[in-house]
């Protein structure tokens, strides 16, 4: 085998899975995706309690009755492909928060919502696929296996086909050449190397092709399903070729693109993708600039961010309260408004500054196998870069359990950036809005990633907020010193049922007829009154979101059947037969059913009752529990689980039970 081809083969061997042109594994046909987006659009405007998957399933069921011959995906995750095609713009990981684009509206207007009539908008399909970029903000692996990919794949494919056609008269490549040579090309400027590899492969024997085909699953290329919708290309089992009557059109597009491929980069790619502009109108989308007159200096200048126009949303906020008081719920509903880009992480005792900011790691060059060391950014640096380059959109970094890690050490020199300006500041002729870091720091690694300039001072921009949560009841975690806390706005999340959904507050605990709100408020009153025996009693209260509705639902299959008086009697009898090997089919099924039901009914006591015994009343359980009859947690849990109705609360003292079940007046 030619050594150049052998080297390429070694690169493929050492590459990660899907380190190629790639699209998520979902349906790619435009008609199917457009129907899904139309369902999403209805979902966003509808008032209902269904999740998006259930809603789409219902809509699809209705559509199938009307148009039974359509083949539309029932998986809402295919909306990710709709984002790649510019039919929606995703503002977070939640599909229901996506923005419907001008492109989708244009398609809908063309076909009047009959998306199966793709002939009415086939030029839009062509335009949108040609605009796809590897790897864009949509790609979840843009900072992973595809971090080096920066190209419009269709333009590279066009270029390769045109050049081969000019030299051989055949404007085509084999599927093997596409999968392993073309679709693993990272930038447009590498087309010459790709052409060389194709030429060399064509001079080899079939066994060389078989060597490449060993990596078929590794380079599974879903993008091919999108390319098959292009009107300019035709496909058969083994080849991709330019249609004979479209060669001139493709050559013209390649010529325009090659004039200056760098101009086809844009800071607002998602906005451009969703617009009604074609790839060859990108310069009009940006600044109505003539492509032929743009120089490299002009491009660098145009990429500078106008800080004075950046949105002002940035804050540092620490939300604190008892476990389950609703800190994360508050963040989700009050700080992460529609259009906000959100990243979430959790601090823990082993979390370090390197995990948070980034670290220098060894990288093996796939060609010469030399080891180099490169800075790999962490979540803080990544979101800092995204927020800096997207000044019109608010960004939020959420740090859950911030005091479970050594926060001052994790932040390190970033600690200084938490001081934010309270009024606009002008530095070096740049006007920084309110909420920007008051002081810039020198950090070459971060600066190279965020600003592509290692000497640039690093600042948190005014459109990036950092929100932290911490439980005040955690006594065995890291403390936040005064200097650290001073740089945050503190917010206590009150532990009450004022804004708790009724499905939770009014949910009855198993078969006891006692609601979660009644139980929680009763126990919390006792905890507050237990100050003498408990340090920080207020912090030991049950949070209103301490449990979920599903933890409270009673599984009635745990009730005894037949002649058995108690559940425990029936369980013991079945276990005895199991040990003796005398279980028949019916008893085997009943034992499995009974165990599952008991296991479910244990969710509440194992979570709540255990917390009260082990934590809230650790030093004086007699304040709430009937310790005269139950002197261990084992007996308490056992009594609760194997009792029925109000008798489950026999675990508590009489005065507690009287409060839970007040005498009828």
Coordinates of C-alpha atoms in Angstrom, one line a residue, residues 352-362 373-378 381 445:
X352 CA -10.6 21.3 40.9
X353 CA -9.7 24.6 39.2
X354 CA -8.5 22.5 36.3
X355 CA -11.9 20.8 35.9
X356 CA -13.6 24.3 36.0
X357 CA -11.2 26.4 34.0
X358 CA -9.3 23.9 31.8
X359 CA -6.0 22.2 31.8
X360 CA -3.0 21.4 29.6
X361 CA -3.2 17.9 28.4
X362 CA -1.0 15.8 26.1
X373 CA 0.6 19.7 25.0
X374 CA -2.5 21.8 24.5
X375 CA -4.9 23.7 26.7
X376 CA -8.3 21.9 26.9
X377 CA -10.9 24.4 28.1
X378 CA -13.3 23.6 31.0
X381 CA -13.9 28.9 29.7
X445 CA -4.8 30.1 28.1

